[in-house]
């Protein structure tokens, strides 16, 4: 029999509902597990043991009184520390916000609370979500549970690591250029970036607002679909939130009749130079598997993908320079004890001490790309390339239902291996940024192992058509066992 | 397009962004920025004549709501995260 902490979210909430499992006992087993793994993995910035146990007792009381439970009643979840939680510090893994306690909840947190979920902690990340390894955290790196010397991916590395370490069945991350899909691939979990506008960004601390979405992590596609159903939906407090009828993605998984006739496009550019041969082979095997299950595939070319990475970094850095201008150390955030000099000097010192090197690099380069004389050459040009990329993807989606390729070009690498060379590290995002620039939904699913390290397959779908990529992922998952494997911790 | 960004330009942009840099950082950032900007220039290969920019991907603009008075945070809550405060105000460094 599986241990309590190993249960999927759907199974846990079912057992609690049927009084087969006490929620308090379940949450205690979760914290026991976290105690055991956390010394090795370091996935969390803040743990909320006492308040989680209190909430579990409330759930048990509801069950006893036979009151109606919600979809996620009693299910523990970890939240990336870029998403605001009322009364619980939200640090962005930065010295700048290390003591910041938001006076309000993000919309997704409200939705989780209403659905009965129990927040057990806030997870580690790259500082302000800028990175692909979780190494730029002010609190130190998170380690990959499959091999503690390797990076877990980033920027939502803590969330993905916590899910595969069996600390929690569910977690939330945010994805600006791959920050959900990259750690999902490196930790062998399911991670999804929704279509831009599907999930409210209210209470998500901004890095590059035209690119980012909050997204779910889980160990199964079904759990991922469940969490997506809960966090998606229109919100008046986010002007870029789209008003569409809500969907139950779990039941949509089950109407699979057409799934095995889906047309899969395989972009050449996703298997180009710089992509590791082991990764290519593993993903091709996965595509053959989908073919054997009835899907058809064909190769396609999306030439502008080669320019996506440069366009992405110009746009993301430009938006970052504007979004992070608010951190002056006056109303909240890090402020130096000594306030000598004029306002501008104090401001510049607070930002020097409060931000790490990568955050400062991106703010300064973004300021450059937006400055007079360079605006047209960098920022405006990148926005035009973004249009070309969208047109190329639209063309491909006329022929295909989904596009499939690797999530990451490389297998997980060593902690410390690339951190001193920013450009080399940026290259790791080459296959994930196109979905952010175009807004399309994309997910990573476990599709194999090489040298005992996980490989993820990326599935990109049409706008607001999350159910299709989830179905492809589900079809694959149901006839493979990669999602059942666990690291030894 | 100019090929190199100089140390003086890095100093100037950092000042515009209100970020102080150490001497060592000025040197390292200048080298790194040159490599990164070189890479950015790759986008010049794309023909974007008559192509409009995409600022964001959604087909919505000017989202409006009724201008109604809602609840605001109380002053104590608002000041809670301020590193320095005095008499119910945020305390800023000297401005003039």
Coordinates of C-alpha atoms in Angstrom, one line a residue:
Chain A
X1 CA 0.0 0.0 0.0
X2 CA 1.3 3.5 -0.8
X3 CA 2.2 5.8 2.1
X4 CA -0.3 8.6 2.7
X5 CA 2.1 11.2 1.3
X6 CA 2.4 9.3 -1.9
X7 CA -1.2 9.7 -2.8
X8 CA -2.3 11.7 -5.9
X9 CA -4.5 14.7 -5.1
X10 CA -7.6 13.1 -6.6
X11 CA -7.1 9.9 -4.5
X12 CA -6.3 11.8 -1.3
X13 CA -9.4 14.0 -1.5
X14 CA -11.5 10.9 -2.3
X15 CA -10.2 9.0 0.7
X16 CA -10.8 12.0 3.0
X17 CA -14.3 12.4 1.7
X18 CA -15.1 8.7 2.3
X19 CA -13.6 8.8 5.8
X20 CA -10.9 6.3 4.8
X21 CA -8.2 8.8 5.7
X22 CA -8.1 11.5 8.4
X23 CA -6.9 14.8 6.9
X24 CA -4.9 15.5 10.0
X25 CA -3.1 12.2 9.8
X26 CA -2.5 12.9 6.1
X27 CA -1.0 16.4 6.6
X28 CA 1.2 15.0 9.4
X29 CA 2.5 12.4 7.1
X30 CA 3.2 15.2 4.5
X31 CA 5.3 17.2 7.1
X32 CA 7.1 14.1 8.2
X33 CA 8.0 13.5 4.5
X34 CA 9.1 17.1 4.1
X35 CA 11.3 16.9 7.2
X36 CA 13.0 13.9 5.7
X37 CA 13.6 15.2 2.2
X38 CA 14.1 18.9 2.9
X39 CA 17.6 18.5 4.4
X40 CA 18.7 17.2 1.0
X41 CA 16.6 19.0 -1.5
X42 CA 15.8 22.4 0.0
X43 CA 12.7 23.1 -2.0
X44 CA 11.0 25.5 0.5
X45 CA 11.6 29.0 1.6
X46 CA 8.8 29.0 4.2
X47 CA 6.9 26.1 5.8
X48 CA 3.4 26.5 7.3
X49 CA 3.1 23.5 9.5
X50 CA 0.9 24.9 12.3
X51 CA -1.6 26.6 10.1
X52 CA -1.8 23.5 7.8
X53 CA -2.6 21.2 10.7
X54 CA -5.3 23.6 11.9
X55 CA -6.9 23.6 8.4
X56 CA -6.7 19.8 8.3
X57 CA -8.6 19.6 11.6
X58 CA -11.3 21.9 10.1
X59 CA -11.6 19.5 7.1
X60 CA -12.0 16.5 9.4
X61 CA -14.7 18.4 11.3
X62 CA -16.6 19.1 8.0
X63 CA -16.3 15.4 7.1
X64 CA -17.7 14.4 10.5
X65 CA -20.6 16.8 10.2
X66 CA -21.2 15.4 6.7
X67 CA -20.9 18.8 5.2
X68 CA -20.2 19.3 1.5
X69 CA -16.5 19.2 0.7
X70 CA -14.9 21.1 -2.2
X71 CA -12.9 19.8 -5.1
X72 CA -9.5 20.0 -3.4
X73 CA -10.6 19.6 0.3
X74 CA -7.7 18.5 2.4
X75 CA -5.2 18.4 -0.4
X76 CA -1.7 19.9 0.4
X77 CA -0.2 22.3 -2.1
X78 CA 3.1 24.2 -2.3
X79 CA 3.1 27.7 -3.8
X80 CA 6.0 29.4 -5.6
X81 CA 7.3 32.3 -3.5
X82 CA 6.4 34.8 -6.3
X83 CA 2.7 34.4 -5.6
X84 CA 1.3 36.6 -2.8
X85 CA -0.1 35.0 0.3
X86 CA -1.9 37.1 2.9
X87 CA 0.0 37.3 6.1
X88 CA 2.7 34.9 4.9
X89 CA 6.0 36.3 3.7
X90 CA 6.5 36.3 0.0
X91 CA 10.1 36.8 -0.9
X92 CA 10.6 36.1 -4.6
X93 CA 13.8 34.4 -3.2
X94 CA 15.3 37.9 -3.1
X95 CA 17.0 39.9 -0.4
X96 CA 14.8 42.8 -1.6
X97 CA 11.6 41.1 -0.4
X98 CA 13.0 38.7 2.3
X99 CA 10.7 40.3 5.0
X100 CA 7.8 41.3 2.8
X101 CA 4.4 40.1 4.1
X102 CA 1.6 40.8 1.6
X103 CA -1.6 42.2 3.0
X104 CA -3.6 40.3 0.4
X105 CA -3.9 37.0 -1.4
X106 CA -3.3 36.4 -5.1
X107 CA -6.5 35.4 -7.0
X108 CA -5.2 31.9 -7.5
X109 CA -4.6 31.6 -3.7
X110 CA -8.2 32.7 -3.1
X111 CA -9.4 30.1 -5.5
X112 CA -7.3 27.4 -3.8
X113 CA -8.6 28.3 -0.4
X114 CA -12.2 28.3 -1.6
X115 CA -11.5 24.8 -3.1
X116 CA -10.4 23.5 0.3
X117 CA -6.7 23.1 -0.6
X118 CA -4.1 23.4 2.3
X119 CA -1.1 25.5 1.6
X120 CA 1.9 23.8 3.3
X121 CA 4.7 26.2 2.2
X122 CA 6.2 28.6 -0.2
X123 CA 8.8 27.3 -2.6
X124 CA 12.3 28.4 -3.6
X125 CA 12.9 29.9 -7.0
X126 CA 15.4 31.9 -9.1
X127 CA 15.4 35.4 -7.7
X128 CA 12.4 37.3 -9.2
X129 CA 11.9 34.2 -11.5
X130 CA 15.0 35.2 -13.5
X131 CA 16.9 32.0 -14.2
X132 CA 16.6 28.4 -15.3
X133 CA 18.3 26.6 -12.4
X134 CA 17.0 28.0 -9.1
X135 CA 20.7 28.9 -8.3
X136 CA 20.1 32.7 -8.2
X137 CA 17.9 32.4 -5.1
X138 CA 19.1 34.6 -2.2
X139 CA 18.5 31.5 0.0
X140 CA 20.7 29.2 -1.9
X141 CA 20.0 26.6 -4.6
X142 CA 17.4 23.8 -4.6
X143 CA 18.8 20.4 -5.6
X144 CA 17.5 18.0 -8.1
X145 CA 15.9 15.0 -6.2
X146 CA 17.2 12.6 -8.9
X147 CA 20.8 13.6 -8.4
X148 CA 21.6 16.1 -5.7
X149 CA 24.6 17.5 -7.6
X150 CA 22.3 18.6 -10.5
X151 CA 20.1 21.6 -10.9
X152 CA 16.3 21.0 -10.6
X153 CA 15.7 23.5 -13.4
X154 CA 14.1 26.9 -12.9
X155 CA 12.8 29.3 -12.1
X156 CA 10.1 27.3 -10.3
X157 CA 12.7 24.7 -9.2
X158 CA 11.4 24.4 -5.6
X159 CA 7.8 23.6 -6.7
X160 CA 8.9 20.9 -9.2
X161 CA 11.4 19.3 -6.7
X162 CA 8.8 19.3 -3.9
X163 CA 6.3 17.4 -6.1
X164 CA 8.8 14.7 -7.3
X165 CA 10.2 14.4 -3.7
X166 CA 6.6 13.4 -2.7
X167 CA 6.5 16.4 -0.3
X168 CA 3.2 17.5 -2.0
X169 CA 1.0 16.1 -4.8
X170 CA 0.5 19.6 -6.3
X171 CA 2.3 22.9 -6.6
X172 CA 2.0 26.2 -8.4
X173 CA 4.8 27.8 -10.4
X174 CA 5.0 30.7 -12.9
X175 CA 6.3 30.5 -16.4
X176 CA 7.7 33.6 -18.2
X177 CA 10.1 31.8 -20.5
X178 CA 9.8 28.2 -19.5
X179 CA 9.9 28.5 -15.7
X180 CA 7.2 25.8 -15.2
X181 CA 8.2 23.5 -18.1
X182 CA 11.9 23.5 -17.5
X183 CA 11.9 22.3 -13.9
X184 CA 9.0 19.9 -14.8
X185 CA 11.3 18.3 -17.4
X186 CA 14.4 18.2 -15.1
X187 CA 12.4 16.8 -12.1
X188 CA 10.2 14.4 -14.2
X189 CA 6.8 15.9 -13.3
X190 CA 3.9 17.2 -15.3
X191 CA 4.0 21.0 -15.7
X192 CA 1.7 23.3 -17.7
X193 CA 1.9 26.9 -18.9
X194 CA -1.6 28.0 -19.7
X195 CA -2.6 30.2 -22.6
X196 CA -1.8 33.8 -21.8
X197 CA -5.0 35.2 -20.2
X198 CA -6.5 31.9 -18.9
X199 CA -5.2 32.3 -15.3
X200 CA -5.4 35.6 -13.4
X201 CA -2.0 37.2 -12.6
X202 CA -3.4 39.3 -9.8
X203 CA -1.0 38.8 -6.9
X204 CA 1.8 37.3 -9.1
X205 CA 4.8 39.6 -8.6
X206 CA 5.6 40.8 -12.1
X207 CA 8.8 40.1 -14.0
X208 CA 7.7 40.3 -17.6
X209 CA 4.0 40.8 -17.6
X210 CA 3.2 40.2 -21.3
X211 CA 4.8 36.8 -21.2
X212 CA 4.0 35.1 -17.9
X213 CA 1.3 32.8 -16.6
X214 CA 0.8 30.9 -13.3
X215 CA 0.8 27.1 -14.0
X216 CA 0.2 23.8 -12.2
X217 CA 2.7 21.0 -11.3
X218 CA 1.6 17.4 -10.5
X219 CA 2.8 13.8 -10.7
X220 CA -0.1 12.8 -13.0
X221 CA -1.8 14.5 -15.9
X222 CA -5.2 14.0 -14.2
X223 CA -4.0 16.0 -11.1
X224 CA -2.6 18.7 -13.3
X225 CA -5.9 19.0 -15.1
X226 CA -7.7 19.2 -11.8
X227 CA -5.5 22.0 -10.5
X228 CA -5.8 23.9 -13.8
X229 CA -9.7 23.7 -13.6
X230 CA -9.5 25.4 -10.2
X231 CA -7.0 28.2 -10.9
X232 CA -8.3 29.2 -14.4
X233 CA -11.1 31.7 -15.0
X234 CA -11.8 35.4 -15.5
X235 CA -10.8 38.0 -12.9
X236 CA -11.8 41.7 -12.9
X237 CA -8.5 42.5 -11.1
X238 CA -6.4 41.4 -14.1
X239 CA -7.1 43.4 -17.2
X240 CA -5.4 40.7 -19.3
X241 CA -7.6 37.9 -18.0
X242 CA -9.9 36.6 -20.6
X243 CA -13.6 36.0 -20.0
X244 CA -14.4 32.5 -21.2
X245 CA -16.7 29.8 -19.9
X246 CA -14.9 27.6 -17.3
X247 CA -13.9 24.1 -18.1
X248 CA -13.6 20.9 -16.1
X249 CA -10.3 19.6 -17.6
X250 CA -10.5 16.3 -15.7
X251 CA -13.7 15.2 -17.4
X252 CA -12.5 16.5 -20.7
X253 CA -9.6 14.0 -20.4
X254 CA -12.0 11.2 -20.6
X255 CA -13.6 12.0 -23.9
X256 CA -10.6 10.6 -25.6
X257 CA -12.2 9.1 -28.7
X258 CA -10.6 11.6 -31.1
X259 CA -7.3 11.9 -29.3
X260 CA -5.7 8.9 -31.0
X261 CA -6.4 10.5 -34.4
X262 CA -4.7 13.7 -33.6
X263 CA -2.2 15.3 -36.0
X264 CA 1.1 16.0 -34.4
X265 CA 3.6 18.5 -36.0
X266 CA 7.2 18.0 -35.2
X267 CA 9.2 21.2 -35.8
X268 CA 12.7 20.5 -37.2
X269 CA 14.0 23.5 -35.3
X270 CA 13.3 21.8 -32.0
X271 CA 15.8 19.1 -33.0
X272 CA 18.5 21.4 -34.3
X273 CA 22.0 22.3 -33.3
X274 CA 22.6 22.6 -29.6
X275 CA 20.0 19.9 -28.7
X276 CA 21.7 16.9 -27.0
X277 CA 21.4 13.6 -29.0
X278 CA 20.2 11.7 -26.0
X279 CA 17.4 14.2 -25.6
X280 CA 16.5 14.0 -29.3
X281 CA 16.5 10.2 -29.3
X282 CA 14.3 10.0 -26.2
X283 CA 11.7 12.4 -27.5
X284 CA 11.6 10.7 -30.9
X285 CA 10.9 7.4 -29.2
X286 CA 8.0 9.2 -27.4
X287 CA 6.7 10.5 -30.7
X288 CA 6.8 6.9 -32.1
X289 CA 4.9 5.7 -29.1
X290 CA 2.2 8.3 -29.8
X291 CA 2.1 7.1 -33.4
X292 CA 1.7 3.5 -32.2
X293 CA -1.3 4.8 -30.2
X294 CA -3.0 6.1 -33.4
X295 CA -1.8 9.6 -33.7
X296 CA -0.2 10.7 -37.0
X297 CA 2.8 12.9 -37.2
X298 CA 4.7 14.9 -39.8
X299 CA 7.7 17.2 -39.7
X300 CA 7.1 20.9 -40.1
X301 CA 9.3 24.0 -40.2
X302 CA 8.9 27.1 -38.0
X303 CA 11.9 29.0 -39.3
X304 CA 11.5 32.0 -36.9
X305 CA 12.0 29.8 -33.9
X306 CA 15.7 30.4 -34.4
X307 CA 15.2 34.1 -33.5
X308 CA 12.8 33.5 -30.6
X309 CA 15.4 33.4 -27.9
X310 CA 17.0 36.8 -28.7
X311 CA 13.6 38.4 -29.1
X312 CA 12.4 36.9 -25.9
X313 CA 15.3 38.1 -23.8
X314 CA 15.1 41.7 -25.2
X315 CA 11.3 41.8 -24.4
X316 CA 11.6 40.2 -21.0
X317 CA 14.5 42.4 -19.9
X318 CA 12.7 45.5 -21.1
X319 CA 9.6 44.6 -19.2
X320 CA 11.6 43.7 -16.2
X321 CA 13.4 47.1 -16.1
X322 CA 10.0 48.7 -15.9
X323 CA 8.3 46.2 -13.5
X324 CA 11.2 46.2 -11.1
X325 CA 11.5 50.0 -11.0
X326 CA 9.0 50.0 -8.0
X327 CA 11.6 48.5 -5.7
X328 CA 13.0 51.6 -4.0
X329 CA 13.1 50.3 -0.4
X330 CA 10.8 53.0 0.8
X331 CA 7.2 51.5 1.1
X332 CA 8.4 47.9 1.4
X333 CA 11.5 45.9 0.5
X334 CA 15.1 46.1 1.5
X335 CA 16.5 49.4 2.7
X336 CA 20.0 50.1 4.0
X337 CA 20.4 51.3 7.6
X338 CA 22.5 54.3 6.6
X339 CA 20.6 56.8 4.5
X340 CA 23.4 59.1 3.6
X341 CA 23.3 61.1 0.4
X342 CA 20.4 62.3 -1.7
X343 CA 17.4 60.3 -2.8
X344 CA 18.9 58.9 -6.0
X345 CA 22.0 57.7 -4.2
X346 CA 20.1 56.0 -1.5
X347 CA 17.7 54.4 -4.1
X348 CA 20.7 53.1 -6.1
X349 CA 22.4 51.7 -3.0
X350 CA 19.2 49.9 -1.9
X351 CA 18.9 48.3 -5.3
X352 CA 22.6 47.3 -5.4
X353 CA 22.3 45.5 -2.0
X354 CA 18.7 44.2 -2.5
X355 CA 19.1 42.6 -5.9
X356 CA 21.4 39.8 -6.9
X357 CA 23.7 40.0 -10.0
X358 CA 21.3 38.4 -12.5
X359 CA 18.4 40.7 -11.6
X360 CA 20.6 43.8 -11.9
X361 CA 22.0 42.5 -15.2
X362 CA 18.5 42.2 -16.7
X363 CA 17.3 45.5 -15.3
X364 CA 20.3 47.3 -16.8
X365 CA 20.1 45.6 -20.2
X366 CA 16.4 46.2 -20.3
X367 CA 16.9 49.9 -19.5
X368 CA 19.5 50.0 -22.4
X369 CA 17.1 48.3 -24.9
X370 CA 14.4 50.8 -24.0
X371 CA 16.7 53.9 -24.0
X372 CA 16.6 56.6 -26.7
X373 CA 18.6 55.6 -29.7
X374 CA 18.3 51.8 -29.0
X375 CA 14.5 51.4 -28.7
X376 CA 13.9 50.8 -32.4
X377 CA 16.9 48.5 -32.8
X378 CA 16.2 46.2 -29.9
X379 CA 12.8 46.5 -28.3
X380 CA 10.7 47.4 -31.3
X381 CA 12.5 45.0 -33.6
X382 CA 12.0 42.2 -31.1
X383 CA 8.3 42.9 -31.0
X384 CA 8.1 42.7 -34.8
X385 CA 10.0 39.4 -34.7
X386 CA 7.3 38.3 -32.2
X387 CA 4.7 39.0 -34.8
X388 CA 6.6 36.9 -37.4
X389 CA 6.9 34.0 -34.9
X390 CA 3.1 34.2 -34.2
X391 CA 2.3 34.0 -37.9
X392 CA 4.6 31.0 -38.4
X393 CA 2.9 29.2 -35.5
X394 CA -0.5 30.1 -36.8
X395 CA 0.5 28.5 -40.1
X396 CA 1.7 25.3 -38.5
X397 CA -1.6 25.1 -36.5
X398 CA -3.6 25.0 -39.7
X399 CA -2.0 21.6 -40.4
X400 CA -1.6 20.2 -36.9
X401 CA -3.5 19.9 -33.7
X402 CA -0.4 20.0 -31.5
X403 CA 3.3 20.6 -31.9
X404 CA 5.7 18.2 -30.1
X405 CA 9.4 18.4 -29.3
X406 CA 11.8 18.3 -26.3
X407 CA 11.2 20.7 -23.4
X408 CA 14.9 21.3 -22.7
X409 CA 17.8 21.0 -25.1
X410 CA 20.1 19.4 -22.5
X411 CA 19.9 16.9 -19.6
X412 CA 20.0 18.4 -16.1
X413 CA 23.6 19.7 -15.5
X414 CA 25.7 20.3 -12.4
X415 CA 25.0 23.0 -9.9
X416 CA 27.6 25.8 -10.6
X417 CA 28.3 24.5 -14.1
X418 CA 26.8 27.4 -16.1
X419 CA 26.0 30.1 -13.6
X420 CA 29.0 32.3 -14.4
X421 CA 28.2 32.5 -18.1
X422 CA 24.8 34.2 -18.5
X423 CA 24.5 33.8 -22.3
X424 CA 25.2 30.0 -22.1
X425 CA 22.5 29.7 -19.5
X426 CA 20.0 31.7 -21.5
X427 CA 20.5 29.2 -24.4
X428 CA 18.8 26.6 -22.2
X429 CA 15.5 28.4 -22.7
X430 CA 15.6 28.1 -26.5
X431 CA 12.7 25.6 -26.8
X432 CA 10.4 27.0 -24.2
X433 CA 10.3 30.8 -25.0
X434 CA 8.3 30.4 -28.2
X435 CA 5.2 29.5 -26.3
X436 CA 5.5 32.6 -24.1
X437 CA 6.1 35.0 -27.0
X438 CA 3.1 33.6 -28.9
X439 CA 0.8 33.0 -25.8
X440 CA 0.1 29.3 -26.7
X441 CA -0.4 26.8 -24.0
X442 CA 2.4 24.3 -23.5
X443 CA 3.3 21.5 -21.1
X444 CA 6.1 19.2 -20.3
X445 CA 5.5 15.5 -19.5
X446 CA 8.0 12.9 -18.4
X447 CA 9.0 10.9 -21.4
X448 CA 12.1 8.9 -20.4
X449 CA 15.5 8.8 -18.7
X450 CA 19.1 9.0 -19.9
X451 CA 22.0 8.3 -17.5
X452 CA 19.4 8.2 -14.7
X453 CA 18.3 11.7 -15.5
X454 CA 14.8 12.7 -16.7
X455 CA 13.8 13.9 -20.1
X456 CA 10.6 15.9 -20.7
X457 CA 8.5 16.0 -23.9
X458 CA 6.9 19.4 -24.7
X459 CA 3.4 19.6 -26.2
X460 CA 2.3 23.0 -27.5
X461 CA -1.4 23.5 -28.4
X462 CA -3.8 26.1 -29.8
X463 CA -4.9 29.1 -27.8
X464 CA -7.4 28.2 -25.0
X465 CA -7.2 24.6 -26.0
X466 CA -5.5 23.1 -22.9
X467 CA -7.8 20.1 -23.1
X468 CA -6.1 18.9 -26.3
X469 CA -2.5 19.0 -24.9
X470 CA -3.7 17.4 -21.7
X471 CA -5.3 14.6 -23.7
X472 CA -2.1 13.9 -25.7
X473 CA -0.2 13.9 -22.4
X474 CA -2.7 11.6 -20.8
X475 CA -2.7 9.2 -23.7
X476 CA 1.1 9.0 -23.5
X477 CA 1.1 8.6 -19.7
X478 CA -1.4 5.8 -19.7
X479 CA 0.8 3.6 -21.9
X480 CA 4.1 4.4 -20.3
X481 CA 5.5 4.2 -16.7
X482 CA 7.9 7.1 -16.5
X483 CA 5.4 9.0 -14.3
X484 CA 5.5 6.2 -11.7
X485 CA 9.3 6.4 -11.1
X486 CA 10.6 8.1 -8.0
X487 CA 14.0 9.3 -7.0
X488 CA 15.6 7.6 -4.0
X489 CA 15.8 10.1 -1.2
Chain B
X1 CA 24.5 49.3 -35.4
X2 CA 27.4 50.0 -33.1
X3 CA 29.5 47.0 -32.2
X4 CA 30.7 47.6 -28.6
X5 CA 29.2 48.9 -25.4
X6 CA 31.8 50.8 -23.4
X7 CA 32.3 50.8 -19.6
X8 CA 31.2 54.5 -19.5
X9 CA 27.9 53.5 -21.2
X10 CA 27.3 50.7 -18.7
X11 CA 27.9 53.2 -15.9
X12 CA 25.5 55.6 -17.4
X13 CA 22.7 53.1 -18.0
X14 CA 23.1 51.7 -14.5
X15 CA 22.7 55.2 -13.2
X16 CA 19.5 55.6 -15.3
X17 CA 18.2 52.3 -13.7
X18 CA 19.3 53.5 -10.2
X19 CA 21.6 50.6 -9.6
X20 CA 25.0 51.2 -8.1
X21 CA 27.8 48.9 -9.4
X22 CA 31.2 48.1 -7.9
X23 CA 34.3 48.7 -10.1
X24 CA 34.7 44.9 -10.5
X25 CA 31.0 44.6 -11.7
X26 CA 31.4 47.4 -14.2
X27 CA 34.2 45.4 -15.8
X28 CA 32.4 42.1 -15.8
X29 CA 29.0 43.5 -16.9
X30 CA 30.7 45.4 -19.8
X31 CA 32.2 42.1 -21.1
X32 CA 29.0 40.1 -20.5
X33 CA 26.8 42.8 -22.1
X34 CA 28.9 42.8 -25.2
X35 CA 28.4 39.1 -25.7
X36 CA 24.7 39.3 -25.0
X37 CA 24.1 42.3 -27.3
X38 CA 26.0 40.5 -30.0
X39 CA 23.7 37.6 -29.7
X40 CA 20.6 40.0 -29.7
X41 CA 21.8 41.4 -33.1
X42 CA 20.8 38.0 -34.6
X43 CA 17.2 39.3 -34.9
X44 CA 18.4 41.8 -37.6
X45 CA 18.4 38.8 -40.0
X46 CA 14.6 38.7 -39.9
X47 CA 12.7 40.8 -42.5
X48 CA 10.2 42.8 -40.6
X49 CA 9.3 45.4 -43.3
X50 CA 5.6 46.2 -42.9
X51 CA 5.3 43.9 -39.9
X52 CA 3.5 45.5 -36.9
X53 CA 4.9 44.9 -33.4
X54 CA 3.1 42.5 -30.9
X55 CA 3.1 44.2 -27.5
X56 CA 0.9 41.5 -26.1
X57 CA -0.9 38.5 -27.7
X58 CA -4.5 39.1 -26.7
X59 CA -7.1 40.7 -28.8
X60 CA -8.3 43.0 -26.0
X61 CA -7.5 46.7 -25.3
X62 CA -8.7 49.4 -22.9
X63 CA -10.4 47.2 -20.4
X64 CA -12.6 49.4 -18.3
X65 CA -14.7 49.0 -15.1
X66 CA -17.2 51.1 -13.2
X67 CA -15.4 53.8 -11.2
X68 CA -16.8 52.8 -7.8
X69 CA -15.4 53.4 -4.4
X70 CA -14.2 50.2 -2.9
X71 CA -12.5 49.3 0.4
X72 CA -8.9 50.4 0.9
X73 CA -6.3 48.9 3.2
X74 CA -6.1 50.6 6.6
X75 CA -3.1 52.9 7.2
X76 CA -1.5 50.4 9.7
X77 CA -1.6 47.6 7.1
X78 CA -0.2 49.8 4.4
X79 CA 2.7 50.9 6.6
X80 CA 3.4 47.4 8.0
X81 CA 6.1 46.6 5.4
X82 CA 7.8 50.0 5.4
X83 CA 11.4 49.8 6.6
X84 CA 11.2 53.3 8.0
X85 CA 8.1 55.2 9.0
X86 CA 7.2 58.1 11.2
X87 CA 3.9 59.5 12.4
X88 CA 1.9 57.4 10.0
X89 CA 4.0 58.4 7.0
X90 CA 6.6 56.5 4.9
X91 CA 10.0 58.1 5.7
X92 CA 12.0 58.9 2.6
X93 CA 15.6 60.0 2.3
X94 CA 16.2 63.7 1.6
X95 CA 14.8 64.7 -1.7
X96 CA 15.7 68.5 -1.9

